[in-house]
Amino acid sequence: MRYAIRKLVTMILTILMVSLLVFLAFSIIPGDPATQMLGTNATAQKLEALRAQMGLDRPLLIRYLEWVKNFISGDMGISYSYHVPVRQMLYDKLGIMLTLTGLSFLLIVLLSIPLGILTAKYYDRYFAKAFDVLNQLFMAIPPFFIGILITYLFGLLMHLFTPGGFVSYKSDPWGYFLYMLTASFSIALPKAAMSMRLLKNSVLSEAKLDYVRTAYSRGNRTNQVLYRHVLRNALIPVVTFLGMTLADIVAGSIVIEQVFSIPGFGRLLITSISNRDYPVAQAIIVIIAFLVVVINFIVDSLYPLIDPRVKKDEQ
Amino acid sequence: MNLLKIKKSFLIILCLSLFLPTVLCACGKTETGNGTINVGIAQDLEDSLDPHKAVAAGSREVLFNIFEGLLKPDPKGDLIPAVAESYQVSEDGLTYTFKLRKNVRFHNGRIVTAEDVKFSLDKISGKLGDEPMLPVYALMQDVSIADEETVVVTLSEKDVDFPAYLAMVNAAIVPNDNPNMDSDPIGTGPFRFESRSIQDQIVMSRFDEYWGTKAYLSKVVFKIVPEMDTAVMNLRGGSLDMYAHMTTDQISQLSGDFQVLEGTMNLVQALYLNNARKPFDDERVRQALCYAVDRKAVLDLTSEGKGTIIGSSMFPAFSKYYMPELSKYYTQDIEKAKDLLQEAGYPNGFSMSITVPSNYQPHINAAQVLVEQLKDIGVTAKIELVEWNTWLSETYAGRNFESTVIGVDASYLTARALLERFYSKADNNFTNFSDPEYDALYEKVITLTDDEEKTACYKEMETILTEKAANVYIQDMAEFVALRNTFEGYQFYPLYVMDMSKVKPKN
């Protein structure tokens, strides 16, 4: 219980820190929503009037506290660019990001764990060695380029999907899923390659330890040793890696969204920063920070499930 | 040069050459538009869907399809009546009487009334509490309803360019009972607003009760594709049918499925100099820079020679005011440039910075060529890339810069749109150009009524800008519109608009 409370307090503090940093960052970079809105029509008077109207002429700290207060009560403000409540705007986009992140993560797990075990088990066979080469290749290629490759191969050559043909899940759920799946592949492949290699090496090094010999001597067969003993220990570094990866995917999805023209969080974040649309940018960054913190929390609480020893140390 | 950009385009070329044989086989398989066109645009309408609030050129060119003013421009650059059927000007040039067209309907079905017109004009001129949309609209001192079909506008001072301002999207006639203009824009144009999904798309459909020639397409989907390379891929993949404002590089990556229409950007691209800063406060230094630059080479190196070289703040589409001879006023002459610098007291040249907004690749490319050319006269120029908003606040509004490469557009159809900003007292005179002769001409021209006299006066102003070397004027850039072969009829305007009502599916 105390552990949970301590984690919760750290989470809240982290998010407050992040939001304060964002606030400060925006006050340092030149330009503000008023210059953006008026563009080349701006005059000193007009700027001043607009700033007063938007409340931008008040001190930073007061604006920050007010934002925190509203945010806690669920009011994320109104976008300066789109004149609609931020909450409503982010609702759709959050779904897109969660789908992209979720699918990518699922793909990483589905690809890397079975393949990792398989290549570890048959590490001296040819196909395992072929996978090693493939692994190297996929680890070396950045996701955005895999994205471009996928678009050319599957989009322009094989016509399996239409590049840029993103459809909203409201109008065509299946089309949406397929499109997101394609994009998820380009995020997942490099990470899956890394995680597969990690698992393979981890299994192989665990297999050299004494307890494996003991297990064999007690009459267990290879599969029993592998799945009941080795894998449990070998998975610990992989879970840590996957946890970090999940946070990475969130950031990586911003780039992939550009390649596949997916109107998600990433594009909105980039444009809201360049438009100085503070309420939107702040809300997105805080939500991402929140997700990362929560993911870490979940990963932390997963350890005891895989390895009961962790729990003992904790208490 | 942006490293990532090079790398990316290199990779794309690599992919292209790898897959070229197969690509060729895959050609010819395109879906027919079925009356719907997907148009890619580089940015969402981030300022507003309300025409009275939209300031970005990219927003206005889309809203042009939904809204109309009392007057509107045609592709030739002339003003044609829209919501108004005709208008008369009083002899003193202060009173404009607009006769409204009968049975013009808003997209919600309601007929446009004189009250709507009064409301719209009052709103943009700042009478309803807001700041005036543009300073020129503040000229409207009074808007009154004479009868149900007649609206009389009284100006505080004479301005013969007034009708041109009313033809802008910013002077659109909107209903006086729509509180949600930001999210539900209702106008009188050939297309009606259907829906928007932020950073994704804006959908418009044909307005069947439009008073004029109805649009051919039943639906236009503007898709937001900020990445140019992605846009090219989406055109090839079939999710986009049209993309405007493309460069030669991107066009060359398209297949035979597309017709490429060449037009001009209608921008004055120049190396704008801060005339208030040393050494640019010296006319001779500015002239030296003009002599140092080889404009032809800029075009050759950045756009395969496409584009029109200009010599003053005017582009060829304004044929009435454009003076082609000024483009030859300065030809590259290194010796002369060096002599001028010597005279001005800079025998060894000087260093300067060129501020360029990082989101405009064509301007960055031009700046890179300029840096090389200026080396020849001993001037060391350094490019400083800034983000667009930083450019707006620091360079444009703050006038805190040495020089900048940018394209200036005309938001309405008169020479004044391009020449006004060099009047020393103008709010938007970001280059701080100041010349008593120019000021006198400007003050004179806005009171003239005779078109010929006015044109002559504007031409004199252009000549001063060239002779005094206000800035290093470079070119009006070429722009390309890629349109899928299943469509036809796209027309360029001398203004920054994208008129979808003239595009039709090919049978």
PDB file of C-alpha atoms in Angstrom, chain B residues 370-381:
ATOM      1  CA  LEU B 370      22.856  34.141 -52.815  1.00  0.00           C
ATOM      2  CA  VAL B 371      25.436  33.340 -50.129  1.00  0.00           C
ATOM      3  CA  GLU B 372      27.775  31.958 -52.802  1.00  0.00           C
ATOM      4  CA  GLN B 373      27.232  34.889 -55.145  1.00  0.00           C
ATOM      5  CA  LEU B 374      27.818  37.508 -52.462  1.00  0.00           C
ATOM      6  CA  LYS B 375      31.207  35.976 -51.694  1.00  0.00           C
ATOM      7  CA  ASP B 376      32.426  37.374 -55.022  1.00  0.00           C
ATOM      8  CA  ILE B 377      32.165  40.949 -53.776  1.00  0.00           C
ATOM      9  CA  GLY B 378      33.662  40.125 -50.397  1.00  0.00           C
ATOM     10  CA  VAL B 379      30.377  39.955 -48.525  1.00  0.00           C
ATOM     11  CA  THR B 380      30.186  37.040 -46.109  1.00  0.00           C
ATOM     12  CA  ALA B 381      26.577  36.074 -45.625  1.00  0.00           C
TER      13      ALA B 381
END
